[in-house]
Amino acid sequence: MEWNRQTLEFLSQCFLNTLSPIPEPRRTAEKALSDAADLPNYGLAVLRLVAEPAIDEQTRHAAAVNFKNHLRSRWLPAGDSGISPIVDSEKEQIKTLIVSLMLSSSPRIQSQLSEALAVIGKHDFPKSWPALLPELIANLQKAALAGDYVSVNGILGTASSIFKKFRYQYRTDDLFLDLKYCLDSFAAPLTEIFLKTSSLIDSAASSGGTAAILKPLFESQRLCCRIFYSLNFQDLPEFFEDHMNEWMGEFKKYLSSNYPALESTEEGLTLVDDLRAAICENINLYIEKNEEEFQGFLNEFASVVWTLLRDVSKSPSRDQLATTAIKFLTTVSTSVHHALFAGDNVIKEICQSIVIPNVSLRVEDEEIFEMNYIEFIRRDMEGSDVDTRRRIACELLKGLATNYKTQVTEVVSLEIQKLLSSFSANPSAHWKDKDCAIYLVVSLSTKKAGGASVSTDLIDVQNFFTSIILPELQSRDVNSFPMLKAGSLKFLTMFRSHIPKPFAMQLFPELVRFLKAESNVVHSYAASCIEKLLLVKEEGGRGNRYAAGDISPFLLQLMTNLFDALKFPESEENQYLMKCIMRVLGVADISAEVAGPCIGGLTSILSEVCKNPKNPIFNHYLFESVAVLVRRACERDISLTSAFETSLFPSLQLILANDITEFLPYAFQLLAQLVELNRPPLSPNYMQIFLLLLSPESWKRNGNVPALVRLLQAFLQKAPHEVTQENRLSQVLGIFEKLVASPSTDEQGFYILNTIIENLDYSVIAPYMKGVWSALFTRLHNKKTVKFQKSLVIFMSLFLVKHGQAYLVETMNTVQPNIFTAILEHFWIPNLKLIMGSIEVKLTAVAATRLICETPALLDPSAAKLWGKMLDSIVTLVSRPEQERVLDEPEMPEISENVGYTAAFVNLHNAGKKEEDPLKDIKDPKQFLVASVSRLSSASPGRYPQIIGENLEQANQAALLQLCNAYNCGIA
């Protein structure tokens, strides 16, 4: 794309049109820009447009945003993205222009170009862009000299972006070389500008400087602190160790001084607090990583931070400062310098002046509770509140308890009693004190390693529960004081394993009642509590504490309330309610009386979410609920299958017909479950779906493949006759060949092949076996992976036990004369030891045993060595533990687990396929081995002991002898 008047007019018109509220010109402009982006020098042309003063600011800003995004996608695109990268000559010209252009731009455009520069820096700095840092430093010094803090802050912001990589990249020699280069170049100018700006702030503050003067200076100091953090993150650099006094002196000043000209407005206060928060992060970094060098400053900082925290208001705008300051005190409390907190009344003072004020509910907490229940639960129940004041304040107490457990327990227990006394004196006015007390108990409880059980030293759980929690749960009005109800339900959920079963059984009806609460948080917590109670194990982990009989008296009411709760505003797709439905259906006895309303409720919700799938977690639990309902109800009464089909088919057909990609894997798994519950012949509805399965179009999305395979397996099992009609088997084997050719889907291909071998007669599959073996051997030759090798050994073993060794040898040799012997020697024998899993080990051991005891080619004296080596492998397989014989497989997992809707497959646990044992009659593969070899040797006395002695490892000879003695079988 040449830079000329026409290009300027074309681009400026396009960018102007992208801002149009009218869809047609906007889409046309976006398409024109997208097409132009493939042309050489497009990025350079857009950058030149941004620099063009004659073009209006709005158009140039749109161009700057486009330029930044263009660099993101094309500076170094992924090799398989199909996007053409920016050519090197254009890159060099962009790098030459961008710094000076960024500094001369308005703040809005400067922000975009700074981000664009950071994109280039991420890939090219410093090795492929050695001119960047000298240019930034020269411009920084020039801008500082002129007092141009708009430019100073633009440069510091850019430097902060490119230095961020030192915070999160792994420690490597290359990283440290880059860090050394940056420190050698930038540490001194950074310190210079930091100290110069500091003196300007002091001067302005003492002479009554206005907020307008101070604002850019404070922003500059904040950016300097963020750069300081990045450059100090890996190790303490020598330069900063030498200049620690200057930096720490300034840090202390900002934490202990007030700046009324700024702090009188919320915006100004936020600016000062952001600087203080950045300083708290820096000193926290030093106490964590440079404790020895920092210890001389520690006492002063601890005192200053403590004083600062006492003055920080509850305003949400000051949350970041409060949390970073408390984190610093927490780090000190767990360090070797914890003695700072050992003085009389220090812990009491911290608890009263820092912890309790920050744990107490604020108006903002109440608003989130009422207006955004999902965010409230995410913070309160699921632990995403790591940076909230409530959680951080409790973490400080936990930190102090590391070394002063007794004192912390005494002080906090006393505070809890005070809070509860305050509540008792006037419950309606002081309900927040009770909430604070419950929160402290729950937050300071400790989880026992390896389980869901929690414990606390603050209270006697059962007494606290009876006197404080139970009155809330027995309150007849489920809608009064909802935050207290939620806290009480959370307490019960946390300490569920401490509550004796008879007591919990009396509480169950109360929990069912709380599902009617109007508060989204309360009915969600009630559902979560029921769901988690049903998972409680007996002491020692012996089975679940609560069984079907325990919930049967109120099962119908429970299910009614759960489905009714899903009708509350904002709870139509409440994942906690749906997870509870799934759990209850997994535990309860599902009679026809329960199954009818449940399938009706679930299919009604399913038809609704099909219109706009937006909550993947809710929808997963919805499909799991359907699957568990079908499984549990039909286990008890198979005649319910047709009723389920009638209810589910409209929704499942809607998913298939409308190609609702998010739900297709679920639909295929549910269909597989229903097919397996049927008796042949299958209805025409199912056979229509089977024909859809054979269409190559269905298999194009990798995310659908495991579910399609699962459904295809179900058809092969339940409709083998239909599969063999009208050339359908050929189509099924075509699907197998496509899947087995790729390492990402080969295992799925084997599932199909194994199901064919298990369910179809040999006469049906014989004509296709040459093609099957050819596909397998081609893949073995082209791309040998551990997973494929295991799968092939299992397939050959399954073929042998189903159709005999003669057909196995004969069909393999149709590919190439005597290929069977080569495969046996170079593949089967060495890879037999890789097999894992009890059913798989039994199958492959029995198959290999039959091979050496029944195959004429192996019983021939000329094959004695092969015979011995195969026996050696069988003994290794059956006598050695898996970890001794199996190699770790250095392969990527097959199916990526992504959050949300993607093309990834999501397995339905409750629609899972039962693993079939193809050798139910043989209980012990070891006994089968020695009995078979013993029978064989008795026909040729003296021959086999010699072969065993020559070909088995010493350890395996000993193991074989031990097995013979154990099963009372001799090898003659």
Short mmCIF file of N, CA, C and O in Angstrom, two decimals, residues 152-153 156-157 159-161 163-164 167 186-187 189-191 193-195 197-198 201 217-233 240 246-255 271-286 301 320:
data_model
loop_
_atom_site.label_atom_id
_atom_site.label_comp_id
_atom_site.label_asym_id
_atom_site.label_seq_id
_atom_site.Cartn_x
_atom_site.Cartn_y
_atom_site.Cartn_z
N VAL A 152 6.67 12.69 29.84
CA VAL A 152 7.37 11.85 30.84
C VAL A 152 6.51 10.63 31.16
O VAL A 152 6.98 9.49 31.16
N ASN A 153 5.23 10.86 31.42
CA ASN A 153 4.35 9.75 31.81
C ASN A 153 4.08 8.80 30.64
O ASN A 153 3.91 7.59 30.84
N LEU A 156 7.27 6.68 30.61
CA LEU A 156 7.30 5.76 31.76
C LEU A 156 6.24 4.65 31.60
O LEU A 156 6.48 3.50 31.96
N GLY A 157 5.06 5.02 31.08
CA GLY A 157 4.02 4.01 30.86
C GLY A 157 4.48 2.96 29.87
O GLY A 157 4.23 1.75 30.05
N ALA A 159 7.67 2.19 29.18
CA ALA A 159 8.74 1.41 29.83
C ALA A 159 8.14 0.38 30.80
O ALA A 159 8.57 -0.77 30.85
N SER A 160 7.12 0.81 31.54
CA SER A 160 6.47 -0.11 32.48
C SER A 160 5.89 -1.32 31.75
O SER A 160 6.02 -2.45 32.20
N SER A 161 5.27 -1.08 30.59
CA SER A 161 4.69 -2.19 29.80
C SER A 161 5.76 -3.16 29.33
O SER A 161 5.58 -4.38 29.42
N PHE A 163 8.77 -3.67 30.57
CA PHE A 163 9.52 -4.32 31.65
C PHE A 163 8.67 -5.33 32.42
O PHE A 163 9.19 -6.06 33.24
N LYS A 164 7.35 -5.35 32.17
CA LYS A 164 6.47 -6.27 32.92
C LYS A 164 6.87 -7.72 32.76
O LYS A 164 6.58 -8.56 33.61
N ARG A 167 8.36 -9.84 35.49
CA ARG A 167 7.58 -10.31 36.65
C ARG A 167 7.11 -11.75 36.49
O ARG A 167 6.94 -12.45 37.46
N PHE A 186 18.62 1.65 32.41
CA PHE A 186 17.45 2.41 32.87
C PHE A 186 17.41 2.67 34.37
O PHE A 186 16.70 3.58 34.82
N ALA A 187 18.14 1.91 35.19
CA ALA A 187 18.02 2.07 36.65
C ALA A 187 18.40 3.48 37.09
O ALA A 187 17.71 4.11 37.90
N PRO A 189 18.57 6.46 35.18
CA PRO A 189 17.59 7.48 34.77
C PRO A 189 16.27 7.37 35.54
O PRO A 189 15.63 8.39 35.83
N LEU A 190 15.86 6.16 35.89
CA LEU A 190 14.61 5.97 36.65
C LEU A 190 14.75 6.62 38.02
O LEU A 190 13.85 7.35 38.47
N THR A 191 15.86 6.34 38.70
CA THR A 191 16.09 6.92 40.03
C THR A 191 16.16 8.44 39.94
O THR A 191 15.60 9.16 40.79
N ILE A 193 14.72 10.50 37.70
CA ILE A 193 13.41 11.12 37.48
C ILE A 193 12.53 10.97 38.73
O ILE A 193 11.75 11.87 39.09
N PHE A 194 12.67 9.85 39.44
CA PHE A 194 11.89 9.61 40.66
C PHE A 194 12.24 10.66 41.72
O PHE A 194 11.34 11.26 42.34
N LEU A 195 13.53 10.91 41.93
CA LEU A 195 13.96 11.87 42.95
C LEU A 195 13.65 13.30 42.53
O LEU A 195 13.24 14.14 43.34
N THR A 197 11.17 14.28 40.54
CA THR A 197 9.71 14.47 40.68
C THR A 197 9.34 14.62 42.14
O THR A 197 8.46 15.41 42.50
N SER A 198 10.02 13.88 42.99
CA SER A 198 9.73 13.95 44.42
C SER A 198 10.00 15.35 44.97
O SER A 198 9.20 15.89 45.76
N ILE A 201 7.23 17.59 43.91
CA ILE A 201 6.03 17.39 44.73
C ILE A 201 6.18 18.10 46.07
O ILE A 201 5.27 18.80 46.53
N LEU A 217 2.45 14.67 38.48
CA LEU A 217 3.63 14.31 39.25
C LEU A 217 3.39 13.01 40.02
O LEU A 217 4.25 12.12 40.08
N PHE A 218 2.19 12.88 40.61
CA PHE A 218 1.87 11.63 41.34
C PHE A 218 1.75 10.45 40.40
O PHE A 218 2.16 9.33 40.72
N GLU A 219 1.17 10.68 39.21
CA GLU A 219 1.06 9.61 38.23
C GLU A 219 2.46 9.14 37.82
O GLU A 219 2.73 7.94 37.66
N SER A 220 3.38 10.10 37.67
CA SER A 220 4.77 9.78 37.31
C SER A 220 5.41 8.90 38.39
O SER A 220 6.07 7.90 38.09
N GLN A 221 5.19 9.26 39.67
CA GLN A 221 5.78 8.47 40.77
C GLN A 221 5.19 7.06 40.81
O GLN A 221 5.89 6.09 41.10
N ARG A 222 3.87 6.96 40.55
CA ARG A 222 3.25 5.62 40.53
C ARG A 222 3.88 4.75 39.45
O ARG A 222 4.20 3.58 39.67
N LEU A 223 4.09 5.32 38.26
CA LEU A 223 4.71 4.56 37.16
C LEU A 223 6.14 4.17 37.51
O LEU A 223 6.58 3.05 37.20
N CYS A 224 6.88 5.09 38.15
CA CYS A 224 8.24 4.76 38.59
C CYS A 224 8.22 3.56 39.56
O CYS A 224 9.08 2.68 39.49
N CYS A 225 7.23 3.55 40.44
CA CYS A 225 7.13 2.44 41.42
C CYS A 225 6.79 1.11 40.73
O CYS A 225 7.29 0.05 41.13
N ARG A 226 5.96 1.15 39.70
CA ARG A 226 5.63 -0.09 38.97
C ARG A 226 6.86 -0.61 38.23
O ARG A 226 7.10 -1.82 38.15
N ILE A 227 7.67 0.33 37.65
CA ILE A 227 8.91 -0.09 36.98
C ILE A 227 9.89 -0.65 38.00
O ILE A 227 10.53 -1.68 37.77
N PHE A 228 9.97 0.00 39.18
CA PHE A 228 10.82 -0.48 40.27
C PHE A 228 10.46 -1.93 40.61
O PHE A 228 11.33 -2.80 40.77
N TYR A 229 9.16 -2.21 40.69
CA TYR A 229 8.67 -3.55 41.03
C TYR A 229 9.14 -4.57 39.99
O TYR A 229 9.64 -5.65 40.31
N SER A 230 8.99 -4.20 38.70
CA SER A 230 9.38 -5.13 37.62
C SER A 230 10.88 -5.40 37.63
O SER A 230 11.32 -6.55 37.49
N LEU A 231 11.69 -4.34 37.81
CA LEU A 231 13.14 -4.50 37.74
C LEU A 231 13.72 -5.19 38.97
O LEU A 231 14.82 -5.73 38.93
N ASN A 232 12.97 -5.18 40.08
CA ASN A 232 13.43 -5.83 41.32
C ASN A 232 12.82 -7.20 41.55
O ASN A 232 13.14 -7.86 42.53
N PHE A 233 11.93 -7.62 40.64
CA PHE A 233 11.13 -8.82 40.92
C PHE A 233 11.98 -10.09 41.00
O PHE A 233 11.77 -10.93 41.87
N PHE A 240 20.08 -0.98 42.88
CA PHE A 240 19.03 -0.62 43.83
C PHE A 240 19.45 -0.91 45.27
O PHE A 240 19.00 -0.23 46.20
N GLU A 246 17.77 6.09 49.35
CA GLU A 246 16.98 7.12 48.66
C GLU A 246 15.57 6.63 48.38
O GLU A 246 14.59 7.33 48.65
N TRP A 247 15.46 5.43 47.81
CA TRP A 247 14.13 4.89 47.44
C TRP A 247 13.26 4.68 48.68
O TRP A 247 12.09 5.09 48.69
N MET A 248 13.83 4.05 49.72
CA MET A 248 13.01 3.75 50.90
C MET A 248 12.60 5.03 51.63
O MET A 248 11.50 5.11 52.18
N GLY A 249 13.49 6.02 51.62
CA GLY A 249 13.14 7.30 52.25
C GLY A 249 11.94 7.93 51.59
O GLY A 249 11.02 8.44 52.25
N GLU A 250 11.94 7.91 50.25
CA GLU A 250 10.79 8.47 49.52
C GLU A 250 9.54 7.63 49.74
O GLU A 250 8.43 8.17 49.91
N PHE A 251 9.70 6.32 49.72
CA PHE A 251 8.53 5.45 49.96
C PHE A 251 7.87 5.79 51.29
O PHE A 251 6.65 5.94 51.39
N LYS A 252 8.72 5.93 52.35
CA LYS A 252 8.18 6.19 53.68
C LYS A 252 7.46 7.53 53.72
O LYS A 252 6.41 7.69 54.34
N LYS A 253 8.03 8.52 53.01
CA LYS A 253 7.43 9.86 52.99
C LYS A 253 6.01 9.81 52.43
O LYS A 253 5.08 10.39 53.00
N TYR A 254 5.83 9.09 51.30
CA TYR A 254 4.49 9.05 50.67
C TYR A 254 3.48 8.29 51.53
O TYR A 254 2.28 8.57 51.48
N LEU A 255 3.96 7.30 52.31
CA LEU A 255 3.04 6.56 53.16
C LEU A 255 2.64 7.34 54.40
O LEU A 255 1.60 7.07 55.00
N LEU A 271 -5.62 8.86 43.29
CA LEU A 271 -4.28 9.00 42.70
C LEU A 271 -3.19 8.80 43.77
O LEU A 271 -2.22 8.07 43.56
N VAL A 272 -3.38 9.45 44.93
CA VAL A 272 -2.41 9.31 46.03
C VAL A 272 -2.41 7.87 46.54
O VAL A 272 -1.35 7.28 46.79
N ASP A 273 -3.61 7.30 46.71
CA ASP A 273 -3.71 5.92 47.21
C ASP A 273 -3.08 4.91 46.24
O ASP A 273 -2.49 3.92 46.66
N ASP A 274 -3.23 5.15 44.93
CA ASP A 274 -2.62 4.25 43.95
C ASP A 274 -1.10 4.24 44.10
O ASP A 274 -0.46 3.19 43.97
N LEU A 275 -0.52 5.43 44.37
CA LEU A 275 0.93 5.48 44.60
C LEU A 275 1.28 4.74 45.88
O LEU A 275 2.23 3.95 45.92
N ARG A 276 0.52 4.96 46.93
CA ARG A 276 0.80 4.27 48.20
C ARG A 276 0.66 2.75 48.05
O ARG A 276 1.45 1.99 48.60
N ALA A 277 -0.37 2.33 47.31
CA ALA A 277 -0.56 0.88 47.10
C ALA A 277 0.63 0.29 46.34
O ALA A 277 1.11 -0.81 46.65
N ALA A 278 1.13 1.02 45.32
CA ALA A 278 2.30 0.55 44.57
C ALA A 278 3.51 0.45 45.48
O ALA A 278 4.32 -0.49 45.37
N ILE A 279 3.65 1.41 46.40
CA ILE A 279 4.77 1.37 47.36
C ILE A 279 4.62 0.17 48.30
O ILE A 279 5.61 -0.52 48.58
N CYS A 280 3.41 -0.10 48.77
CA CYS A 280 3.18 -1.27 49.64
C CYS A 280 3.57 -2.57 48.91
O CYS A 280 4.13 -3.48 49.52
N GLU A 281 3.24 -2.64 47.61
CA GLU A 281 3.66 -3.83 46.85
C GLU A 281 5.18 -3.93 46.78
O GLU A 281 5.74 -5.02 46.84
N ASN A 282 5.86 -2.79 46.64
CA ASN A 282 7.33 -2.81 46.56
C ASN A 282 7.95 -3.26 47.88
O ASN A 282 8.88 -4.08 47.89
N ILE A 283 7.46 -2.72 48.99
CA ILE A 283 8.08 -3.10 50.27
C ILE A 283 7.69 -4.54 50.64
O ILE A 283 8.46 -5.25 51.29
N ASN A 284 6.52 -4.98 50.18
CA ASN A 284 6.14 -6.38 50.39
C ASN A 284 7.08 -7.30 49.61
O ASN A 284 7.49 -8.36 50.09
N LEU A 285 7.42 -6.88 48.38
CA LEU A 285 8.39 -7.64 47.57
C LEU A 285 9.74 -7.74 48.28
O LEU A 285 10.36 -8.80 48.32
N TYR A 286 10.16 -6.63 48.88
CA TYR A 286 11.48 -6.62 49.56
C TYR A 286 11.47 -7.50 50.81
O TYR A 286 12.45 -8.19 51.08
N PHE A 301 8.64 1.00 58.55
CA PHE A 301 7.56 0.73 57.59
C PHE A 301 6.37 0.05 58.25
O PHE A 301 5.21 0.38 57.95
N GLN A 320 -7.91 -0.95 47.31
CA GLN A 320 -6.61 -1.47 46.86
C GLN A 320 -5.50 -1.11 47.84
O GLN A 320 -4.64 -1.92 48.17
#
